[in-house]
Short mmCIF file of C-alpha atoms in Angstrom, two decimals:
data_model
loop_
_atom_site.label_atom_id
_atom_site.label_comp_id
_atom_site.label_asym_id
_atom_site.label_seq_id
_atom_site.Cartn_x
_atom_site.Cartn_y
_atom_site.Cartn_z
CA UNK B 1 8.65 38.42 34.77
CA UNK B 2 11.91 38.91 32.88
CA UNK B 3 15.32 38.15 34.40
CA UNK B 4 18.52 40.06 33.68
CA UNK B 5 21.94 38.63 34.62
CA UNK B 6 24.68 40.99 35.84
CA UNK B 7 27.93 40.71 37.76
CA UNK B 8 27.26 43.70 40.02
CA UNK B 9 24.05 45.43 41.10
CA UNK B 10 24.43 48.87 42.68
CA UNK B 11 21.37 50.14 44.54
CA UNK B 12 21.16 53.91 45.00
CA UNK B 13 22.59 56.51 42.62
CA UNK B 14 24.66 58.56 45.06
CA UNK B 15 28.35 59.11 45.74
CA UNK B 16 28.96 55.64 47.19
CA UNK B 17 27.53 53.62 44.29
CA UNK B 18 29.07 55.98 41.73
CA UNK B 19 32.47 55.52 43.37
CA UNK B 20 32.23 51.74 43.66
CA UNK B 21 30.96 51.45 40.09
CA UNK B 22 33.85 53.60 38.88
CA UNK B 23 36.44 51.52 40.74
CA UNK B 24 35.01 48.21 39.53
CA UNK B 25 34.77 49.40 35.95
CA UNK B 26 38.38 50.59 36.01
CA UNK B 27 39.57 47.36 37.66
CA UNK B 28 37.69 45.08 35.26
CA UNK B 29 35.88 46.72 32.31
CA UNK B 30 34.31 43.36 31.39
CA UNK B 31 32.10 43.36 34.51
CA UNK B 32 28.41 43.85 33.76
CA UNK B 33 27.20 46.52 36.17
CA UNK B 34 23.64 47.79 36.68
CA UNK B 35 22.83 50.80 38.87
CA UNK B 36 19.26 51.16 40.15
CA UNK B 37 18.00 54.57 41.32
CA UNK B 38 14.46 55.15 42.60
CA UNK B 39 14.37 58.81 41.52
CA UNK B 40 14.37 60.07 37.94
CA UNK B 41 18.02 61.14 38.06
CA UNK B 42 21.09 60.26 40.08
CA UNK B 43 22.63 62.04 43.08
CA UNK B 44 19.45 63.81 44.12
CA UNK B 45 19.19 62.66 47.75
CA UNK B 46 22.04 63.05 50.29
CA UNK B 47 24.64 63.48 47.55
CA UNK B 48 22.91 66.48 45.97
CA UNK B 49 24.77 69.73 46.58
CA UNK B 50 21.95 71.39 48.54
CA UNK B 51 21.50 68.34 50.77
CA UNK B 52 24.96 68.34 52.39
CA UNK B 53 27.60 70.79 53.61
CA UNK B 54 29.87 70.27 50.59
CA UNK B 55 32.83 70.30 52.95
CA UNK B 56 35.70 68.17 51.82
CA UNK B 57 35.76 66.62 55.29
CA UNK B 58 39.44 66.42 56.15
CA UNK B 59 39.27 67.11 59.89
CA UNK B 60 40.74 70.58 59.38
CA UNK B 61 37.85 72.57 60.79
CA UNK B 62 35.33 70.11 62.26
CA UNK B 63 35.75 70.36 66.02
CA UNK B 64 33.58 67.29 66.72
CA UNK B 65 36.36 65.15 65.18
CA UNK B 66 38.72 66.27 67.98
CA UNK B 67 36.80 65.86 71.25
CA UNK B 68 38.09 67.31 74.49
CA UNK B 69 39.01 64.84 77.18
CA UNK B 70 38.02 65.05 80.83
CA UNK B 71 41.47 66.40 81.77
CA UNK B 72 41.29 69.17 79.16
CA UNK B 73 43.44 67.52 76.51
CA UNK B 74 42.30 66.96 72.91
CA UNK B 75 41.99 63.64 71.06
CA UNK B 76 43.15 63.85 67.45
CA UNK B 77 43.16 60.24 66.19
CA UNK B 78 39.83 60.50 64.38
CA UNK B 79 40.85 63.72 62.65
CA UNK B 80 44.07 62.07 61.47
CA UNK B 81 42.18 59.09 60.04
CA UNK B 82 39.57 61.23 58.30
CA UNK B 83 42.25 63.47 56.82
CA UNK B 84 44.19 60.50 55.45
CA UNK B 85 41.00 59.03 54.01
CA UNK B 86 40.06 62.29 52.29
CA UNK B 87 43.50 62.32 50.68
CA UNK B 88 42.60 58.93 49.19
CA UNK B 89 39.47 60.43 47.63
CA UNK B 90 41.54 63.29 46.21
CA UNK B 91 43.93 60.80 44.61
CA UNK B 92 41.16 58.96 42.78
CA UNK B 93 39.54 62.19 41.62
CA UNK B 94 42.93 63.39 40.36
CA UNK B 95 43.45 60.15 38.45
CA UNK B 96 40.01 60.40 36.87
CA UNK B 97 40.61 64.03 35.82
CA UNK B 98 43.88 63.03 34.14
CA UNK B 99 42.21 60.04 32.44
CA UNK B 100 39.19 62.01 31.25
CA UNK B 101 36.81 60.23 33.63
CA UNK B 102 35.92 63.55 35.30
CA UNK B 103 35.66 67.05 33.83
CA UNK B 104 37.83 70.03 34.75
CA UNK B 105 38.14 70.20 38.56
CA UNK B 106 36.25 73.49 38.96
CA UNK B 107 33.12 71.60 37.90
CA UNK B 108 33.08 69.73 41.21
CA UNK B 109 35.78 71.01 43.58
CA UNK B 110 36.98 74.51 44.50
CA UNK B 111 39.51 75.91 46.94
CA UNK B 112 37.76 77.11 50.08
CA UNK B 113 39.89 77.65 53.22
CA UNK B 114 38.79 75.58 56.21
CA UNK B 115 38.60 77.46 59.51
CA UNK B 116 37.57 76.76 63.08
CA UNK B 117 36.30 79.75 65.08
CA UNK B 118 35.56 79.98 68.81
CA UNK B 119 35.01 82.61 71.47
CA UNK B 120 35.37 82.61 75.28
CA UNK B 121 38.38 81.71 77.42
CA UNK B 122 37.65 77.98 77.71
CA UNK B 123 36.95 77.51 74.02
CA UNK B 124 40.05 79.49 73.04
CA UNK B 125 42.16 77.28 75.31
CA UNK B 126 40.63 74.20 73.65
CA UNK B 127 41.35 75.47 70.13
CA UNK B 128 44.91 76.46 71.07
CA UNK B 129 45.59 72.94 72.38
CA UNK B 130 43.92 71.42 69.31
CA UNK B 131 46.19 73.41 67.05
CA UNK B 132 49.28 72.47 69.06
CA UNK B 133 48.58 68.76 68.68
CA UNK B 134 47.36 68.74 65.09
CA UNK B 135 50.00 71.06 63.63
CA UNK B 136 52.72 68.85 65.12
CA UNK B 137 51.59 66.06 62.76
CA UNK B 138 52.63 66.15 59.11
CA UNK B 139 49.01 65.82 57.92
CA UNK B 140 48.18 69.17 59.54
CA UNK B 141 51.51 71.00 59.45
CA UNK B 142 50.07 73.87 57.35
CA UNK B 143 47.45 74.73 59.96
CA UNK B 144 47.63 78.37 61.07
CA UNK B 145 46.41 79.71 64.43
CA UNK B 146 45.63 83.22 65.61
CA UNK B 147 43.95 85.11 68.42
CA UNK B 148 44.67 88.47 66.77
CA UNK B 149 41.41 90.17 65.68
CA UNK B 150 43.24 91.95 62.85
CA UNK B 151 44.42 88.63 61.40
CA UNK B 152 41.00 87.04 61.84
CA UNK B 153 39.43 90.03 60.09
CA UNK B 154 41.59 89.27 57.06
CA UNK B 155 40.63 85.60 57.17
CA UNK B 156 36.89 86.05 57.72
CA UNK B 157 35.65 89.64 57.54
CA UNK B 158 31.94 88.85 57.82
CA UNK B 159 32.56 86.88 61.01
CA UNK B 160 34.58 89.64 62.66
CA UNK B 161 32.76 92.82 61.61
CA UNK B 162 30.38 94.11 64.27
CA UNK B 163 31.86 91.86 66.96
CA UNK B 164 32.65 93.10 70.46
CA UNK B 165 36.37 94.10 70.29
CA UNK B 166 36.88 92.91 73.87
CA UNK B 167 35.58 89.41 73.17
CA UNK B 168 38.23 86.69 73.42
CA UNK B 169 38.33 84.90 70.04
CA UNK B 170 40.56 82.46 68.17
CA UNK B 171 40.64 80.64 64.86
CA UNK B 172 42.63 78.12 62.85
CA UNK B 173 43.00 78.12 59.09
CA UNK B 174 44.02 75.67 56.37
CA UNK B 175 44.34 77.49 53.01
CA UNK B 176 43.93 74.36 50.85
CA UNK B 177 40.53 73.35 52.22
CA UNK B 178 37.85 72.54 49.66
CA UNK B 179 34.21 72.95 48.77
CA UNK B 180 32.97 69.87 46.90
CA UNK B 181 29.83 69.66 44.81
CA UNK B 182 29.27 65.96 45.47
CA UNK B 183 26.17 65.95 43.29
CA UNK B 184 28.13 67.11 40.26
CA UNK B 185 30.95 64.71 41.12
CA UNK B 186 28.65 61.68 41.30
CA UNK B 187 26.69 62.64 38.19
CA UNK B 188 29.90 62.99 36.20
CA UNK B 189 31.13 59.61 37.44
CA UNK B 190 27.88 57.99 36.32
CA UNK B 191 28.03 59.85 33.00
CA UNK B 192 31.48 58.39 32.42
CA UNK B 193 30.24 54.90 33.35
CA UNK B 194 27.45 55.21 30.79
CA UNK B 195 30.08 55.30 28.06
CA UNK B 196 30.77 51.63 28.84
CA UNK B 197 28.74 48.96 27.01
CA UNK B 198 28.74 46.90 30.21
CA UNK B 199 27.04 49.54 32.36
CA UNK B 200 23.27 49.99 32.62
CA UNK B 201 21.44 52.77 34.49
CA UNK B 202 17.86 52.17 35.60
CA UNK B 203 16.23 55.40 36.76
CA UNK B 204 12.80 55.54 38.46
CA UNK B 205 13.28 51.94 39.57
CA UNK B 206 13.17 50.62 43.13
CA UNK B 207 14.15 47.36 44.76
CA UNK B 208 11.40 45.58 46.67
CA UNK B 209 12.50 41.96 47.18
CA UNK B 210 15.64 39.86 47.63
CA UNK B 211 16.25 36.13 47.26
CA UNK B 212 19.65 34.59 48.00
CA UNK B 213 20.01 31.63 45.64
CA UNK B 214 21.84 28.40 46.44
CA UNK B 215 24.58 29.27 43.96
CA UNK B 216 25.36 32.39 46.03
CA UNK B 217 23.87 34.88 43.60
CA UNK B 218 21.05 37.28 44.42
CA UNK B 219 17.71 37.46 42.64
CA UNK B 220 16.54 41.03 43.17
CA UNK B 221 13.09 42.18 42.12
CA UNK B 222 13.07 45.68 40.70
CA UNK B 223 9.95 47.71 39.93
CA UNK B 224 9.69 50.45 37.33
CA UNK B 225 7.97 53.29 39.22
CA UNK B 226 6.72 54.79 35.97
CA UNK B 227 5.18 51.78 34.23
CA UNK B 228 4.53 49.65 37.32
CA UNK B 229 6.22 46.66 35.67
CA UNK B 230 8.70 44.51 37.57
CA UNK B 231 11.66 42.39 36.57
CA UNK B 232 14.27 40.28 38.33
CA UNK B 233 17.97 41.06 38.24
CA UNK B 234 20.29 38.15 39.04
CA UNK B 235 23.54 39.54 40.45
CA UNK B 236 26.67 37.88 41.78
CA UNK B 237 27.27 40.89 44.02
CA UNK B 238 24.89 43.52 45.41
CA UNK B 239 25.87 46.84 46.98
CA UNK B 240 23.33 48.87 48.95
CA UNK B 241 24.50 52.46 48.75
CA UNK B 242 21.15 54.16 49.10
CA UNK B 243 21.96 56.54 51.96
CA UNK B 244 19.15 56.48 54.51
CA UNK B 245 17.38 53.92 52.33
CA UNK B 246 20.19 51.39 52.79
CA UNK B 247 18.97 50.17 56.19
CA UNK B 248 15.50 48.97 55.06
CA UNK B 249 17.10 47.28 52.05
CA UNK B 250 19.70 45.60 54.26
CA UNK B 251 16.92 44.33 56.52
CA UNK B 252 14.97 43.09 53.48
CA UNK B 253 18.02 41.10 52.31
CA UNK B 254 17.73 38.89 55.37
CA UNK B 255 21.46 38.37 55.90
CA UNK B 256 22.44 37.42 59.45
CA UNK B 257 24.82 40.37 59.69
CA UNK B 258 21.86 42.79 59.51
CA UNK B 259 20.41 41.60 62.82
CA UNK B 260 20.18 44.24 65.51
CA UNK B 261 20.72 47.26 63.29
CA UNK B 262 18.28 50.14 63.47
CA UNK B 263 18.22 53.76 62.40
CA UNK B 264 17.67 57.17 63.99
CA UNK B 265 16.59 59.67 61.30
CA UNK B 266 17.64 63.31 61.48
CA UNK B 267 16.60 66.09 59.11
CA UNK B 268 18.21 69.47 58.50
CA UNK B 269 17.62 73.03 57.32
CA UNK B 270 19.94 75.72 55.94
CA UNK B 271 19.81 79.48 55.97
CA UNK B 272 20.84 80.51 52.45
CA UNK B 273 22.09 83.84 51.07
CA UNK B 274 22.63 84.41 47.34
CA UNK B 275 23.21 88.18 47.42
CA UNK B 276 26.37 88.57 45.25
CA UNK B 277 27.68 91.48 47.33
CA UNK B 278 27.55 89.40 50.53
CA UNK B 279 28.69 86.12 48.98
CA UNK B 280 31.75 87.80 47.50
CA UNK B 281 32.96 88.88 50.95
CA UNK B 282 33.22 85.41 52.44
CA UNK B 283 35.42 82.68 51.01
CA UNK B 284 35.72 80.01 53.68
CA UNK B 285 34.07 77.25 55.62
CA UNK B 286 33.97 78.49 59.20
CA UNK B 287 33.04 75.81 61.75
CA UNK B 288 32.25 76.41 65.41
CA UNK B 289 31.38 74.24 68.39
CA UNK B 290 28.11 72.34 68.48
CA UNK B 291 25.43 73.25 71.01
CA UNK B 292 25.18 70.94 74.03
CA UNK B 293 23.00 67.98 73.09
CA UNK B 294 23.31 68.52 69.34
CA UNK B 295 24.23 65.63 67.01
CA UNK B 296 27.62 65.92 65.27
CA UNK B 297 25.99 66.81 61.95
CA UNK B 298 24.57 69.96 63.55
CA UNK B 299 27.91 71.64 64.15
CA UNK B 300 27.20 75.25 63.06
CA UNK B 301 29.17 76.57 60.11
CA UNK B 302 29.09 79.51 57.71
CA UNK B 303 30.01 78.14 54.31
CA UNK B 304 30.96 79.29 50.88
CA UNK B 305 29.19 76.98 48.43
CA UNK B 306 29.45 76.58 44.66
CA UNK B 307 26.66 74.28 43.48
CA UNK B 308 26.17 73.70 39.77
CA UNK B 309 28.43 76.71 39.25
CA UNK B 310 26.28 79.02 41.39
CA UNK B 311 27.91 80.67 44.44
CA UNK B 312 26.02 81.07 47.71
CA UNK B 313 26.48 81.22 51.47
CA UNK B 314 24.92 78.59 53.72
CA UNK B 315 24.59 78.62 57.48
CA UNK B 316 23.48 75.75 59.64
CA UNK B 317 22.48 73.08 59.60
CA UNK B 318 19.51 73.37 61.92
CA UNK B 319 18.69 69.80 62.84
CA UNK B 320 15.20 68.38 63.15
CA UNK B 321 13.36 65.16 63.87
CA UNK B 322 11.57 63.22 61.16
CA UNK B 323 10.19 59.74 60.63
CA UNK B 324 11.56 59.61 57.06
CA UNK B 325 14.76 57.83 56.07
CA UNK B 326 15.00 59.74 52.78
CA UNK B 327 14.10 63.29 51.84
CA UNK B 328 11.65 61.80 49.32
CA UNK B 329 10.77 58.93 51.66
CA UNK B 330 7.72 57.97 53.71
CA UNK B 331 6.69 59.04 57.21
CA UNK B 332 6.33 55.32 57.92
CA UNK B 333 10.02 54.58 57.26
CA UNK B 334 11.03 54.55 60.93
CA UNK B 335 8.11 52.38 62.05
CA UNK B 336 8.63 49.92 59.19
CA UNK B 337 12.29 49.52 60.17
CA UNK B 338 11.44 48.16 63.63
CA UNK B 339 11.89 44.39 63.87
CA UNK B 340 12.25 41.70 66.50
CA UNK B 341 16.05 41.83 66.25
CA UNK B 342 16.39 45.60 66.67
CA UNK B 343 13.44 46.41 68.92
CA UNK B 344 15.39 46.43 72.17
CA UNK B 345 18.39 48.40 70.83
CA UNK B 346 16.02 51.00 69.38
CA UNK B 347 14.02 51.24 72.61
CA UNK B 348 17.27 51.62 74.57
CA UNK B 349 18.49 54.38 72.30
CA UNK B 350 15.14 56.15 72.40
CA UNK B 351 15.01 55.99 76.19
CA UNK B 352 18.64 57.03 76.70
CA UNK B 353 18.56 59.88 74.17
CA UNK B 354 15.44 61.77 75.17
CA UNK B 355 17.48 64.97 75.46
CA UNK B 356 18.58 64.56 71.84
CA UNK B 357 15.01 64.02 70.67
CA UNK B 358 13.82 67.09 72.58
CA UNK B 359 16.67 69.11 71.09
CA UNK B 360 15.74 68.06 67.54
CA UNK B 361 12.09 68.91 68.08
CA UNK B 362 13.04 72.31 69.51
CA UNK B 363 15.16 72.97 66.40
CA UNK B 364 12.15 72.28 64.16
CA UNK B 365 10.03 74.78 66.10
CA UNK B 366 12.49 77.66 65.76
CA UNK B 367 11.31 80.82 64.03
CA UNK B 368 13.25 82.59 61.30
CA UNK B 369 14.16 85.27 63.83
CA UNK B 370 15.58 82.64 66.21
CA UNK B 371 17.63 81.02 63.44
CA UNK B 372 19.01 84.38 62.36
CA UNK B 373 19.92 85.07 65.99
CA UNK B 374 22.13 81.96 65.92
CA UNK B 375 23.62 83.10 62.62
CA UNK B 376 24.68 86.39 64.28
CA UNK B 377 27.16 84.42 66.40
CA UNK B 378 29.05 83.92 63.10
CA UNK B 379 27.89 86.96 61.11
CA UNK B 380 27.06 89.76 63.62
CA UNK B 381 25.96 92.28 60.99
CA UNK B 382 23.69 89.97 59.01
CA UNK B 383 20.18 91.08 57.99
CA UNK B 384 17.31 88.62 58.29
CA UNK B 385 15.85 89.57 54.91
CA UNK B 386 19.02 88.47 53.10
CA UNK B 387 18.54 84.86 54.18
CA UNK B 388 15.95 82.24 53.25
CA UNK B 389 15.32 78.76 54.63
CA UNK B 390 16.08 75.66 52.56
CA UNK B 391 15.71 71.97 53.36
CA UNK B 392 18.86 69.93 53.64
CA UNK B 393 19.05 66.16 53.20
CA UNK B 394 18.01 63.33 55.48
CA UNK B 395 20.51 61.34 57.53
CA UNK B 396 19.97 58.07 59.35
CA UNK B 397 22.30 57.49 62.28
CA UNK B 398 23.20 53.90 63.11
CA UNK B 399 21.61 52.09 66.03
CA UNK B 400 23.30 48.80 66.90
CA UNK B 401 23.74 46.36 69.73
CA UNK B 402 26.57 46.92 72.17
CA UNK B 403 28.56 44.18 73.85
CA UNK B 404 25.77 43.50 76.34
CA UNK B 405 23.04 43.34 73.71
CA UNK B 406 21.69 46.77 74.57
CA UNK B 407 21.45 49.62 72.08
CA UNK B 408 23.85 52.42 71.24
CA UNK B 409 23.70 55.32 68.82
CA UNK B 410 26.60 55.68 66.39
CA UNK B 411 27.38 58.87 64.47
CA UNK B 412 29.90 57.51 61.97
CA UNK B 413 29.62 55.19 58.99
CA UNK B 414 29.75 51.42 58.99
CA UNK B 415 30.13 48.75 56.34
CA UNK B 416 27.94 45.67 56.82
CA UNK B 417 28.74 42.70 54.58
CA UNK B 418 27.42 39.16 54.20
CA UNK B 419 29.89 36.52 55.31
CA UNK B 420 30.17 35.16 51.76
CA UNK B 421 30.92 38.64 50.41
CA UNK B 422 27.95 38.58 48.03
CA UNK B 423 26.22 41.65 49.50
CA UNK B 424 27.37 44.77 51.30
CA UNK B 425 25.70 47.91 52.62
CA UNK B 426 27.03 51.23 53.88
CA UNK B 427 25.13 52.69 56.84
CA UNK B 428 25.46 56.00 58.67
CA UNK B 429 26.31 59.56 57.67
CA UNK B 430 29.42 61.44 58.80
CA UNK B 431 31.93 62.02 57.19
CA UNK B 432 30.06 60.45 54.28
CA UNK B 433 30.91 61.20 50.66
CA UNK B 434 34.26 62.79 51.53
CA UNK B 435 35.67 59.38 52.39
CA UNK B 436 33.67 57.40 49.81
CA UNK B 437 36.79 56.10 48.09
CA UNK B 438 38.26 54.56 51.25
CA UNK B 439 34.85 53.13 52.16
CA UNK B 440 34.52 51.50 48.75
CA UNK B 441 38.07 50.16 48.93
CA UNK B 442 36.96 48.38 52.09
CA UNK B 443 34.07 46.89 50.09
CA UNK B 444 36.56 45.60 47.52
CA UNK B 445 38.85 44.13 50.16
CA UNK B 446 36.05 42.40 52.08
CA UNK B 447 33.93 41.20 49.17
CA UNK B 448 36.49 40.58 46.39
CA UNK B 449 39.59 39.31 48.25
CA UNK B 450 40.61 36.80 45.57
CA UNK B 451 40.39 39.34 42.76
CA UNK B 452 42.29 41.86 44.84
CA UNK B 453 45.11 39.35 45.37
CA UNK B 454 45.05 38.37 41.69
CA UNK B 455 45.88 41.82 40.37
CA UNK B 456 43.24 44.34 41.39
CA UNK B 457 45.49 45.61 44.17
CA UNK B 458 48.23 46.56 41.69
CA UNK B 459 45.72 48.29 39.40
CA UNK B 460 44.25 50.09 42.39
CA UNK B 461 47.68 51.44 43.28
CA UNK B 462 47.94 52.95 39.80
CA UNK B 463 44.80 54.95 40.57
CA UNK B 464 45.62 55.65 44.22
CA UNK B 465 49.41 55.85 44.69
CA UNK B 466 49.24 55.63 48.49
CA UNK B 467 47.19 52.41 48.45
CA UNK B 468 48.72 49.80 50.73
CA UNK B 469 50.79 52.40 52.59
CA UNK B 470 50.02 54.78 55.45
CA UNK B 471 49.67 58.51 54.94
CA UNK B 472 49.42 58.85 58.72
CA UNK B 473 52.92 57.51 59.33
CA UNK B 474 54.80 58.31 56.11
CA UNK B 475 55.39 62.06 55.83
CA UNK B 476 57.38 61.78 52.60
CA UNK B 477 54.59 59.80 50.93
CA UNK B 478 52.03 62.42 51.98
CA UNK B 479 54.17 65.23 50.60
CA UNK B 480 54.44 63.54 47.20
CA UNK B 481 50.76 62.62 47.03
CA UNK B 482 49.38 65.91 48.33
CA UNK B 483 51.55 67.98 46.01
CA UNK B 484 50.28 66.02 43.02
CA UNK B 485 46.57 66.18 43.88
CA UNK B 486 46.62 69.87 44.80
CA UNK B 487 48.22 70.60 41.44
CA UNK B 488 45.93 68.35 39.40
CA UNK B 489 42.73 69.50 41.11
CA UNK B 490 43.89 73.14 41.12
CA UNK B 491 43.43 73.43 44.88
CA UNK B 492 45.11 76.30 46.68
CA UNK B 493 45.67 78.29 43.51
#
């Protein structure tokens, strides 16, 4: 069996690995980097355009990022953090466009206003309070609010036409929201990396064994799925950015930090319309409130999408239960992930979330007529024949031990790293690729602290001007940064 020596091994060809590879290559072009992807091309699982919402998640429209408190107030801290983190992604993408590392912005990002829409007295009161709190902060100062049906009809005609004129409704709007084709973004990042002599892409290869050597390096066995041949890659650093597939790989690595982690897989479906006459009448991402018992990723929204240059409307997602961790995975994925260390947390989560499981199963059993009925809450005049069903991507929510050793279900993302910094994995789903740059900066800070202190931090600030400062507290910094990225990426034009 042959052995290949590299500085960095990236596992999984999605947005996370593409981003980390890009950062490392820009920070030190001499690093030998290999990216391993089990499919025959990159960015075809969760990162692919049809497998996610394409929302540049900035907290503008996603109501689950601003939960209502017991006394009727609204918490906005998570929305502020997500917004600031998305601005960091925009800065890197802007830098890469200027440097020729990404193509013209319209190839991967397009202006699409972000809106929240609700109906009913209680929901309108919630949205009004949400707007009051968010718009008072400089990150959200451009947020508009209206309860006037005439204004809302201008913002979102398909949503308002055919609606009961006496129904109490409200919406917020951010004009510079975005639709992001993360698949195109990641593929272009990898394409740029392939221009480097020190980067190697292995498609149709999968990792099936890890060995942590005494010198701190990792010996990773990689199998060619086409030829059946295997080889060993010796890497000083390994990143597991394989989406839902990251958890089994993390468990296989055997690092102590992986103990207790489990996964709860969730699938999804979209209703899709490609009729040009209908698509042309809706230019927005309109998010509503999730059904009681629904996971955060199932917040209903009617979206403008531009994937590989093709416009469409998507509605959903309709969640479902599956045993797979990847869209192209195995029905045994969930069972294989159960271990001695995570058995109790997974049992706890399963027992305490029976309502969620029942909800997911009920979603799977819905008919086309029932799904279209839900769509009519957002598009009253829609016709069932204009919409077809399409599979979205797989997501694996984090299960981990709480302070008492029991299990809890997490709906965010989490970085898990070996104590010596030689291996790291990103688990979870939301807000995902939108905040990939901040997530990968955390990988750099935790796993390469000496290199960061020795000059990487200064080079990083050249790529991301706000690095080391706070966009949440510095309004002047945000104004400078946001103005630059909106101009470079042609957002809001």
